[in-house]
Coordinates of C-alpha atoms and ligand atoms in Angstrom, one line a residue:
X1195 CA -23.1 10.6 18.3
X1196 CA -22.2 13.7 20.1
X1197 CA -20.4 13.6 23.4
X1198 CA -20.8 16.6 25.7
X1199 CA -17.9 18.8 26.6
X1200 CA -18.5 18.0 30.2
X1201 CA -17.7 14.4 29.6
X1202 CA -14.4 15.3 28.1
X1203 CA -13.1 17.8 30.6
X1204 CA -12.5 15.5 33.6
X1205 CA -10.0 13.5 31.6
X1206 CA -8.0 16.5 30.6
X1207 CA -7.8 17.7 34.2
X1208 CA -6.2 14.5 35.3
X1209 CA -3.6 14.5 32.6
X1210 CA -0.4 14.9 34.3
X1211 CA 1.0 18.4 33.9
X1212 CA 4.5 17.0 33.8
X1213 CA 3.9 16.7 30.1
X1214 CA 5.1 20.2 29.4
X1215 CA 8.4 19.4 31.1
X1216 CA 8.6 16.0 29.3
X1217 CA 8.4 17.5 25.9
X1218 CA 11.6 19.3 26.6
X1219 CA 13.4 16.3 28.1
X1220 CA 14.7 14.8 24.9
X1221 CA 17.7 12.6 25.0
X1222 CA 20.0 12.8 22.1
X1223 CA 22.4 10.3 20.7
X1224 CA 24.8 11.0 18.0
X1225 CA 24.0 8.8 15.0
X1226 CA 26.4 6.1 14.0
X1227 CA 26.5 4.2 10.8
X1228 CA 27.1 0.9 12.4
X1229 CA 23.9 -1.2 12.7
X1230 CA 21.2 0.0 13.2
X1231 CA 21.8 2.7 10.6
X1232 CA 20.0 5.7 11.9
X1233 CA 18.9 5.0 15.4
X1234 CA 20.7 3.3 18.3
X1235 CA 18.2 3.0 21.2
X1236 CA 16.7 0.4 23.3
X1237 CA 13.8 -1.9 22.5
X1238 CA 13.0 -2.3 26.1
X1239 CA 9.8 -0.3 27.0
X1240 CA 11.3 0.8 30.3
X1241 CA 13.9 2.9 28.5
X1242 CA 11.0 5.2 27.4
X1243 CA 9.1 5.3 30.7
X1244 CA 10.5 8.7 31.5
X1245 CA 8.8 10.2 28.4
X1246 CA 5.4 8.7 29.2
X1247 CA 2.3 10.7 30.4
X1248 CA 0.5 9.5 33.5
X1249 CA -2.3 7.8 31.7
X1250 CA -0.4 6.4 28.7
X1251 CA 1.4 3.1 28.2
X1252 CA 3.6 2.4 25.3
X1253 CA 2.2 0.1 22.6
X1254 CA 4.4 -3.0 22.0
X1255 CA 6.8 -3.3 19.1
X1256 CA 4.6 -6.1 17.8
X1257 CA 1.5 -3.9 17.8
X1258 CA 3.1 -0.9 16.2
X1259 CA 4.6 -3.1 13.4
X1260 CA 1.5 -5.2 12.7
X1261 CA -1.4 -2.9 12.9
X1262 CA -0.7 -0.3 10.2
X1263 CA -2.3 1.9 7.6
X1264 CA -0.1 2.1 4.5
X1265 CA -2.4 1.7 1.5
X1266 CA 0.5 1.3 -0.9
X1267 CA 0.7 -2.2 0.6
X1268 CA -3.0 -2.9 0.9
X1269 CA -6.0 -1.7 2.9
X1270 CA -6.3 -4.0 5.8
X1271 CA -4.2 -3.4 9.0
X1272 CA -2.2 -6.6 8.6
X1273 CA -1.4 -6.0 4.9
X1274 CA 1.6 -3.6 5.3
X1275 CA 3.5 -6.1 7.5
X1276 CA 2.7 -8.9 5.0
X1277 CA 3.2 -7.2 1.7
X1278 CA 6.1 -4.8 2.3
X1279 CA 8.8 -7.3 2.5
X1280 CA 10.3 -6.7 -0.9
X1281 CA 10.4 -2.9 -0.6
X1282 CA 13.9 -1.5 -0.6
X1283 CA 14.3 1.5 1.7
X1284 CA 18.0 2.0 1.1
X1285 CA 19.7 3.7 -0.6
X1286 CA 17.3 6.6 -0.5
X1287 CA 17.2 10.1 -1.9
X1288 CA 15.0 13.0 -0.8
X1289 CA 14.4 15.8 -3.3
X1290 CA 13.7 19.3 -1.8
X1291 CA 12.3 21.7 -4.4
X1292 CA 10.1 24.7 -5.0
X1293 CA 10.4 28.1 -3.3
X1294 CA 13.8 27.6 -1.6
X1295 CA 17.2 29.3 -2.1
X1296 CA 18.9 25.9 -2.1
X1297 CA 16.9 23.2 -3.8
X1298 CA 18.7 19.9 -3.4
X1299 CA 18.6 16.2 -3.8
X1300 CA 19.8 14.7 -0.6
X1301 CA 21.3 11.3 -0.2
X1302 CA 19.6 10.2 3.1
X1303 CA 22.8 9.0 4.7
X1304 CA 24.6 12.2 4.1
X1305 CA 21.6 14.3 5.1
X1306 CA 21.6 12.5 8.5
X1307 CA 25.3 12.8 9.1
X1308 CA 25.1 16.3 10.7
X1309 CA 21.8 15.6 12.4
X1310 CA 21.2 14.4 16.0
X1311 CA 18.5 11.7 16.3
X1312 CA 16.2 12.2 19.4
X1313 CA 13.6 10.1 21.2
X1314 CA 10.0 11.3 21.0
X1315 CA 7.3 9.3 22.6
X1316 CA 4.1 10.5 20.8
X1317 CA 0.5 9.4 20.7
X1318 CA -0.7 8.6 17.2
X1319 CA -4.5 9.1 16.7
X1320 CA -6.0 7.6 13.6
X1321 CA -9.0 9.2 12.0
X1322 CA -10.7 5.7 12.3
X1323 CA -10.7 6.4 16.1
X1324 CA -8.0 4.1 17.3
X1325 CA -4.7 5.3 18.8
X1326 CA -1.3 4.1 19.9
X1327 CA 1.7 5.4 21.9
X1328 CA 4.9 5.1 20.0
X1329 CA 8.6 5.7 20.9
X1330 CA 9.9 7.3 17.7
X1331 CA 13.4 8.3 16.8
X1332 CA 13.8 11.3 14.6
X1333 CA 14.6 15.0 14.3
X1334 CA 12.7 18.2 14.0
X1335 CA 11.6 18.9 10.4
X1336 CA 12.7 22.5 11.1
X1337 CA 16.3 21.4 10.9
X1338 CA 15.9 20.3 7.3
X1339 CA 13.8 23.3 6.4
X1340 CA 16.6 25.6 7.7
X1341 CA 19.2 23.9 5.5
X1342 CA 17.4 24.7 2.3
X1343 CA 16.5 28.3 3.2
X1344 CA 12.9 28.8 2.2
X1345 CA 12.0 32.0 0.3
X1346 CA 9.6 34.4 2.0
X1347 CA 7.0 33.4 -0.5
X1348 CA 7.0 29.8 0.8
X1349 CA 3.9 29.4 3.0
X1350 CA 3.2 25.7 2.7
X1351 CA 5.1 22.4 2.2
X1352 CA 3.9 19.4 0.3
X1353 CA 5.3 15.9 0.9
X1354 CA 5.3 13.1 -1.5
X1355 CA 5.6 9.3 -1.0
X1356 CA 7.7 7.2 -3.3
X1357 CA 6.0 5.7 -6.4
X1358 CA 7.2 2.1 -6.9
X1359 CA 4.4 -0.1 -8.2
X1360 CA 6.8 -3.0 -8.6
X1361 CA 7.5 -3.0 -4.9
X1362 CA 4.2 -1.6 -3.6
X1363 CA 1.3 -3.9 -4.7
X1364 CA -1.4 -1.4 -3.7
X1365 CA 0.0 1.1 -6.3
X1366 CA -0.6 -1.3 -9.2
X1367 CA -4.3 -0.4 -9.1
X1368 CA -4.8 3.1 -10.5
X1369 CA -7.4 5.2 -8.8
X1370 CA -10.0 5.1 -11.6
X1371 CA -9.5 1.5 -12.4
X1372 CA -11.9 -1.0 -10.8
X1373 CA -10.8 -1.6 -7.2
X1374 CA -8.2 1.2 -7.4
X1375 CA -7.4 2.4 -3.9
X1376 CA -6.0 5.9 -4.0
X1377 CA -4.4 8.2 -6.6
X1378 CA -0.6 7.8 -6.4
X1379 CA 1.8 9.0 -5.3
X1380 CA 0.3 9.7 -1.8
X1381 CA 0.7 13.4 -1.0
X1382 CA 0.3 15.5 2.2
X1383 CA 0.9 19.0 3.3
X1384 CA 1.5 21.4 6.2
X1385 CA 1.4 25.1 6.6
X1386 CA 4.9 26.5 7.2
X1387 CA 4.4 27.3 10.9
X1388 CA 3.1 23.8 11.5
X1389 CA 6.1 22.3 9.6
X1390 CA 8.5 24.5 11.7
X1391 CA 6.8 23.6 15.0
X1392 CA 9.3 21.7 17.3
X1393 CA 6.8 18.8 17.8
X1394 CA 6.8 18.0 14.0
X1395 CA 9.5 15.4 13.3
X1396 CA 10.9 13.4 10.5
X1397 CA 11.3 9.9 11.9
X1398 CA 13.9 7.4 10.9
X1399 CA 13.3 4.8 13.6
X1400 CA 11.0 3.3 16.2
X1401 CA 11.9 1.4 19.4
X1402 CA 15.5 1.8 18.6
X1403 CA 15.3 0.1 15.2
X1404 CA 15.4 1.6 11.8
X1405 CA 11.8 2.0 10.7
X1406 CA 10.4 -1.2 9.2
X1407 CA 8.9 -0.9 5.8
X1408 CA 5.3 -1.0 7.1
X1409 CA 6.0 2.1 9.3
X1410 CA 7.3 4.2 6.4
X1411 CA 11.0 3.3 6.0
X1412 CA 13.4 5.0 5.7
X1413 CA 11.9 8.4 6.5
X1414 CA 8.3 9.4 7.5
X1415 CA 6.6 12.5 8.9
X1416 CA 5.1 12.5 12.4
X1417 CA 2.7 15.3 13.3
X1418 CA 1.3 14.2 16.7
X1419 CA -1.6 16.7 17.0
X1420 CA -3.1 15.7 13.6
X1421 CA -5.0 12.6 12.5
X1422 CA -2.6 9.8 11.5
X1423 CA -3.1 10.2 7.7
X1424 CA -1.1 13.5 7.8
X1425 CA 2.0 11.5 8.9
X1426 CA 3.0 10.6 5.4
X1427 CA 5.4 7.6 4.9
X1428 CA 8.5 6.8 2.8
X1429 CA 8.9 10.4 1.7
X1430 CA 10.9 11.2 -1.5
X1431 CA 9.9 14.8 -2.2
X1432 CA 9.4 17.9 -0.2
X1433 CA 8.0 20.9 -2.1
X1434 CA 7.8 24.5 -0.8
X1435 CA 4.8 26.3 -2.2
X1436 CA 3.0 29.6 -1.9
X1437 CA -0.5 28.0 -1.9
X1438 CA -2.2 25.3 0.1
X1439 CA -1.1 22.0 -1.5
X1440 CA -3.5 19.3 -2.4
X1441 CA -3.5 16.2 -0.3
X1442 CA -4.5 12.7 -1.2
X1443 CA -7.4 12.2 1.2
X1444 CA -9.0 15.6 0.5
X1445 CA -8.6 15.0 -3.2
X1446 CA -10.5 11.8 -2.9
X1447 CA -13.1 13.0 -0.5
X1448 CA -13.0 16.7 0.5
X1449 CA -16.3 16.2 2.4
X1450 CA -14.7 13.8 4.9
X1451 CA -11.1 15.0 4.8
X1452 CA -9.7 18.5 4.8
X1453 CA -6.3 20.1 4.9
X1454 CA -5.9 20.8 8.6
X1455 CA -7.2 17.6 10.1
X1456 CA -6.3 18.5 13.6
X1457 CA -7.4 16.0 16.2
X1458 CA -10.6 17.6 17.6
X1459 CA -13.1 15.7 19.7
X1460 CA -15.7 18.4 19.0
X1461 CA -15.7 17.9 15.2
X1462 CA -17.0 14.5 14.2
X1463 CA -15.9 12.7 11.1
X1464 CA -18.8 12.6 8.7
X1465 CA -19.5 9.0 9.5
X1466 CA -18.5 8.6 13.1
X1467 CA -17.7 10.4 16.4
X1468 CA -14.3 11.7 17.1
X1469 CA -15.0 12.3 20.7
X1470 CA -13.6 9.0 21.9
X1471 CA -10.9 6.6 20.8
X1472 CA -9.7 3.1 21.5
X1473 CA -6.1 2.6 22.4
X1474 CA -4.8 -0.5 20.7
X1475 CA -4.4 -3.1 23.4
X1476 CA -7.1 -1.7 25.6
X1477 CA -10.8 -2.6 25.7
X1478 CA -12.5 0.5 26.9
X1479 CA -12.7 3.8 24.9
X1480 CA -11.0 6.9 26.1
X1481 CA -12.1 10.5 25.6
X1482 CA -10.1 12.1 22.8
X1483 CA -8.1 15.2 23.7
X1484 CA -8.1 18.5 21.8
X1485 CA -5.0 18.5 19.6
X1486 CA -4.5 14.9 20.8
X1487 CA -3.3 16.4 24.1
X1488 CA -0.6 18.6 22.5
X1489 CA -2.2 21.8 23.7
X1490 CA 0.9 23.9 23.0
X1491 CA 0.0 24.0 19.3
X1492 CA -3.3 25.8 19.9
X1493 CA -1.6 29.1 19.3
X1494 CA -1.0 28.2 15.7
X1495 CA -4.8 28.3 15.1
X1496 CA -5.7 31.4 17.1
X1497 CA -8.7 33.1 15.5
X1498 CA -9.5 30.2 13.1
X1499 CA -12.9 28.6 13.1
X1500 CA -11.8 25.0 13.6
X1501 CA -15.2 23.6 12.6
X1502 CA -14.8 25.3 9.2
X1503 CA -11.1 24.5 8.8
X1504 CA -11.4 21.0 10.1
Ligands
MTE2787 N1 2.2 7.0 2.0 C1 1.3 6.7 3.0 N2 1.5 7.3 4.2 C2 0.6 7.0 5.2 C3 -0.6 6.2 4.9 C4 -0.7 5.6 3.6 O1 -1.7 4.9 3.3 N3 0.3 5.9 2.7 N4 -1.5 6.0 6.0 C5 -1.6 7.1 7.0 C6 -2.4 6.7 8.1 S1 -4.1 6.7 7.8 C7 -1.9 6.5 9.4 S2 -3.0 6.2 10.7 C8 -0.5 6.4 9.6 C9 -0.2 5.1 10.3 O2 1.2 5.0 10.7 P1 1.7 3.6 11.4 O3 1.3 2.5 10.5 O4 3.2 3.7 11.4 O5 1.1 3.6 12.7 O6 0.3 6.5 8.4 C10 -0.2 7.5 7.5 N5 0.8 7.6 6.4
MO2788 MO1 -5.1 6.9 9.9

């Protein structure tokens, strides 16, 4: 089903323009290693009201932690909450390798010591056409990138999820086995300018708690203008590369999933429309916004045919 442009425009025009101010209004709290480990913020929705757009409401903690995609723990939305209980997110190491001056294996706690954790209230738009509004805690990925000093030949970054079949029941099935889900480990990628964009964060928490296992503990990517599958969870490796990295979903089905996967109401998924979405907790469908409403990233794609590079 195609939805005409004219049906989308009115919504964008009533989006509150304060959004551009809001993106710069980040509160910062120094991290402390008393509990919770990485984030010390409130669970009360009103704390985050100042970050909300006119037409958005925060999803509840319960919704955000019980309606998940994390195929390592199963394919239905309730599986990750159910089957991730024995996953151990700490201690955690993050390996940074490839085309950098300073490849390094970081211990997560020491990596976070010098880093300020910020609040970022972002919409998450899943390719399956549902969405949520989530109060993340995290920091700009650019801060980590600067630490390792990429070589000028580094044009892309690939991210890799941990491989622990003993703790992640979905990984026990190999891709080509009967009922195998995906090839493991899950990998994703960004172009360097996308990775450096201030909206791109590594998240350590949500609603003031350390991330729960089902949301990608202890460290996951959040790229708010791309479909949810780009926001890879439980990251153990970041690799700087000179070529476009392969990504799990485009390896499995390049016809339906491509590298960029920017939210674009004018480019349908091969099996359904992307022009509208259902916000979890609401009953009506809303028009989907170009770049999920984060129009400031449009300049990254100037001159690119976004129907071809979908
Ligand atoms: N490793 C890994 N990361 C993943 C996924 C996954 O299956 N495995 N699912 C993706 C998809 S499709 C979405 S929509 C988001 C969901 O994040 P949330 O459950 O925290 O809302 O995680 C993404 N990251
Ligand atoms: Mo998704």
